[in-house]
Every structure is written in structure tokens, then in C-alpha cells.
Amino acid sequence: MRLLVTGGAGFIGSNFVRHVQRERPGWEIVVYDLLTYAGDRRNVEGLDRVSLVVADICEPRALDEAVAGADAVVHFAAESHNDNSLHSPLPFVQTNVVGTYHVLEAVRRHGRRLHHISTDEVYGDLALEDPARFTPETPYNPSSPYSSTKAGSDLLVRAWVRSFGVQATISNCSNNYGPYQHVEKFIPRQITEVLSGRRPKLYGSGANVRDWIHTEDHSSGVLAILERGRIGETYLIGADGECSNRRVVELLLGLMGRPADDYELVDDRPGHDLRYAIDASKLRDELGWRPRYGDFERGLADTVAWYRENRDWWEPQKAETEARYEVLGR
Ligand code: NAD
Ligand code: DAU
């Protein structure tokens, strides 16, 4: 198997590359990544049977050549951060919508299998006390420029399956955490704020709930769908990890030896989704997938340890990221 992984130098993509390299030792992996501010060649450097093509998914010629040489494509490449999409939406339209169009056209031309990586945010949000969770039948109702462009990309994939017979599957996953996550995102931002001698920053009241999954469990779900998923189907990936932002910060502060209330409340994110929750029954029942990192506190402790031990990795991103937050007042 020769696998092309778009966005494979980013957080989830590079964890997926390492997962596949371990679990499928005979496979050859080509990472196709533009190395935007969110991509880092060090994330995939020195891995056996892994090579890197630095190029844009919106560049059809380079993409076509890469897809032609692959048996299957897993498409992670995206602009991924909600706060950035509120400040500057155009790159989200370009990469997430137009880029996915180019990926679809390339796999159509070459008759290649595609797995498209998406997000639970396409379904909008849920009320805090609502017993409901997202299922593959939940209507799309995205809130932000980021989630609406991801929703658009999913709809393109569905149309290319139906109209052109493209052999594709889609997965919509909840919030990932783990090593190699950019410090702009919630959990690494708070860990690195504490490691930098500052306080965590909670948006609004901190009551918003996210459904956390370790990125390793996301990877095993994607591999199961790639190998055994039914073409044209959508699978939701989640590990029953609902937790309020305030609780996450309290857990992190406890793990880092600081008082549980040693955080700041800052301005809320405009349009801030209240709660996400995933029902992953289809993936569990149909493909027998099970998460292995069920203990969130243990996973957080490992993640704190990773950021403590890898200052060289995150320190170069930190000042610029905080300068961007300063402009947003968050
Ligand atoms: P990330 O921002 O860490 O990584 C994105 C990668 O895509 C980077 O390496 C970047 O260089 C690359 N990229 C961006 N634009 C590109 C372009 N035009 N051409 C080629 N490469 C480009 O993102 P992430 O958090 O790892 O998310 C990966 C995917 O998973 C995204 O599709 C995202 O929507 C989805 N997702 C993320 C989460 C999460 O919690 N982070 C949850 C569910 C789904
Ligand atoms: O649900 C899946 C999505 O999860 C992915 O599709 C996105 O790519 C990914 O970025 C993530 O989106 P969120 O907006 O949920 O993640 P973020 O890490 O930006 O924020 C998580 C929660 O924490 C959210 O409620 C906002 C809040 N927050 C965030 C930051 C950066 C804070 O309270 N303080 C912060 O400093």
C-alpha cells in the first residue's frame, strides 16, 4: 500500500502517520503538506518509509502527480482553527473548500480510494443539559467560517461519490488532544501558558463542553474506516469524553501543581458553540472500533509531560501565537 496523507505534517495528520507506520509496517507513506504556520517538517522527519512533498492541495499539477503515485488518499489538510477563521476567513474557503475540490478531482481522474477527515462541528452545537448527541443523521448546521467550510467540503465529497462514483468515506471526529498539537489550541495553550509562568485563559464563563478524544484513538478509527468502511458512508469518531472547559483547566492546574482557580476569564469567542457530543455507535457496531485511551486525566498527564519535555518544539510558535490572541483580546 502506498498511502498519500494530505496535511500529514500537522497535529492529527502526523500522529496518524506515526500510527500507520507502527500498525502497518509494510506501507509506504507520502505526506503532502504546504507547511503553513500549523505544519512542521520535524513532525514527520526521520520516519522510515515516510517521505514529504511540500506543496499546496490547491496546486492541481503537484497534487495530480502525488495522487497518481498513490493507492489511497487520506485528506487531513485544512485550516483548522476557529479563532483564525473569525479573524480571516478567506484561507478557510480556499484550502477547505477549493482544496477539497482539487483532491476530489484528482482521485476521480485516477480512480483512487479517498478518506476525507472532517469534524463534529458541522452539526452545530447542543444545549448543555440536552441528552442528545450527534449521529450521522444529524442535520448540518455549522456556526463558524471554519465549520461551514468543513461542512462545504463534506458536501462536495458526498456529491462526488453520488455523481461520479468516487470511492470515498467521511469521518467526523470530536476535539482531539495529545502530542504535537499547535499551541494556539485550547489544551496546549493552557499547558504552555503555565510552563511560561502565566495563567490559563478561559473564554466566557468556561461552561462550554467539548467531547475530548486522544489523537491515537482518532487514528485507529480512521485506519479502520479506510480499510473496512463502506464506500459513501459517514462515520462519527468520539470516545465519550465530554468535559467543560473550566474542568479541563482545573485538571491541568492540578496536574501542574497550581491551585485549581489560578486562571483568567477572558472575552468570549463570537458565536461560541456551547457543547459537542458524539454518538460513535456506528463505528463501534459496524467496524468493531474501540478507543484505548479512555482515561482522560491520564491522557492529559501524558500530554503535559510531552510539552514539558519538548520545549524546543513549541517555544518557536508561542510568542507569535500569543501576539495573535492579544489582537483578538483573548
Ligand atoms: P493542523 O492545523 O494542526 O494541521 C493542518 C495541516 O494541513 C498542517 O500541516 C498544514 O501545513 C496543512 N495545510 C494547510 N493548508 C494546506 C494546503 N493548502 N495544502 C497542503 N497542506 C495544507 O490541523 P489538525 O488539528 O491536525 O486537523 C487536521 C484535520 O482534522 C483537519 O481537516 C480538521 O478539520 C480535522 N479535525 C480536527 C480536529 C481537532 O480537534 N483538531 C477534530 C476533528 C477534525
Ligand atoms: O470539535 C472538533 C474541532 O475541535 C476541530 O474541528 C477543530 O479543528 C479544533 O480546533 C477544535 O475546535 P474548538 O474550537 O472546539 O477547539 P479550541 O481548541 O480552539 O477550543 C476548545 C474550547 O476551548 C472552545 O470551547 C474554546 C475554548 N478556549 C479556547 C482557547 C484557545 C478557551 O476557553 N481558551 C482558549 O485559550
Short mmCIF file of N, CA and C in Angstrom, two decimals, residues 3 19 70 78 112 118-119 131 170 173 221 230 270 272 299 310:
data_model
loop_
_atom_site.label_atom_id
_atom_site.label_comp_id
_atom_site.label_asym_id
_atom_site.label_seq_id
_atom_site.Cartn_x
_atom_site.Cartn_y
_atom_site.Cartn_z
N LEU A 3 0.31 5.11 0.59
CA LEU A 3 -0.72 5.99 1.12
C LEU A 3 -0.28 7.45 1.02
N HIS A 19 1.08 6.43 13.63
CA HIS A 19 0.21 5.29 13.96
C HIS A 19 0.26 4.24 12.84
N ALA A 70 -0.23 7.11 -5.78
CA ALA A 70 -0.72 6.51 -4.52
C ALA A 70 -1.82 5.49 -4.81
N ALA A 78 -6.13 21.13 6.06
CA ALA A 78 -7.18 22.12 6.26
C ALA A 78 -6.61 23.28 7.06
N ARG A 112 -8.78 6.63 -7.45
CA ARG A 112 -8.17 6.26 -6.17
C ARG A 112 -9.19 6.33 -5.02
N SER A 118 -13.21 14.97 8.58
CA SER A 118 -13.98 16.15 8.93
C SER A 118 -14.20 16.22 10.45
N THR A 119 -15.12 17.09 10.83
CA THR A 119 -15.25 17.46 12.24
C THR A 119 -16.70 17.38 12.69
N PRO A 131 -29.89 15.65 26.41
CA PRO A 131 -29.33 14.30 26.39
C PRO A 131 -28.87 13.87 24.98
N ILE A 170 -16.22 9.31 4.78
CA ILE A 170 -16.03 10.55 5.56
C ILE A 170 -16.03 10.18 7.04
N CYS A 173 -14.97 13.79 13.53
CA CYS A 173 -14.43 13.47 14.86
C CYS A 173 -14.59 14.68 15.79
N GLY A 221 -9.45 4.90 14.53
CA GLY A 221 -10.76 4.97 13.88
C GLY A 221 -10.63 5.21 12.39
N ARG A 230 -17.64 1.26 4.66
CA ARG A 230 -18.43 1.12 3.43
C ARG A 230 -18.35 2.41 2.61
N PRO A 270 -16.76 35.02 19.59
CA PRO A 270 -18.07 35.31 18.99
C PRO A 270 -18.69 34.04 18.40
N HIS A 272 -19.62 31.42 19.86
CA HIS A 272 -19.01 30.26 20.51
C HIS A 272 -19.97 29.07 20.67
N GLY A 299 -4.51 10.71 30.09
CA GLY A 299 -4.10 11.25 28.79
C GLY A 299 -3.61 12.68 28.91
N ASN A 310 9.31 18.83 25.58
CA ASN A 310 9.54 19.23 24.18
C ASN A 310 9.41 20.74 23.98
#
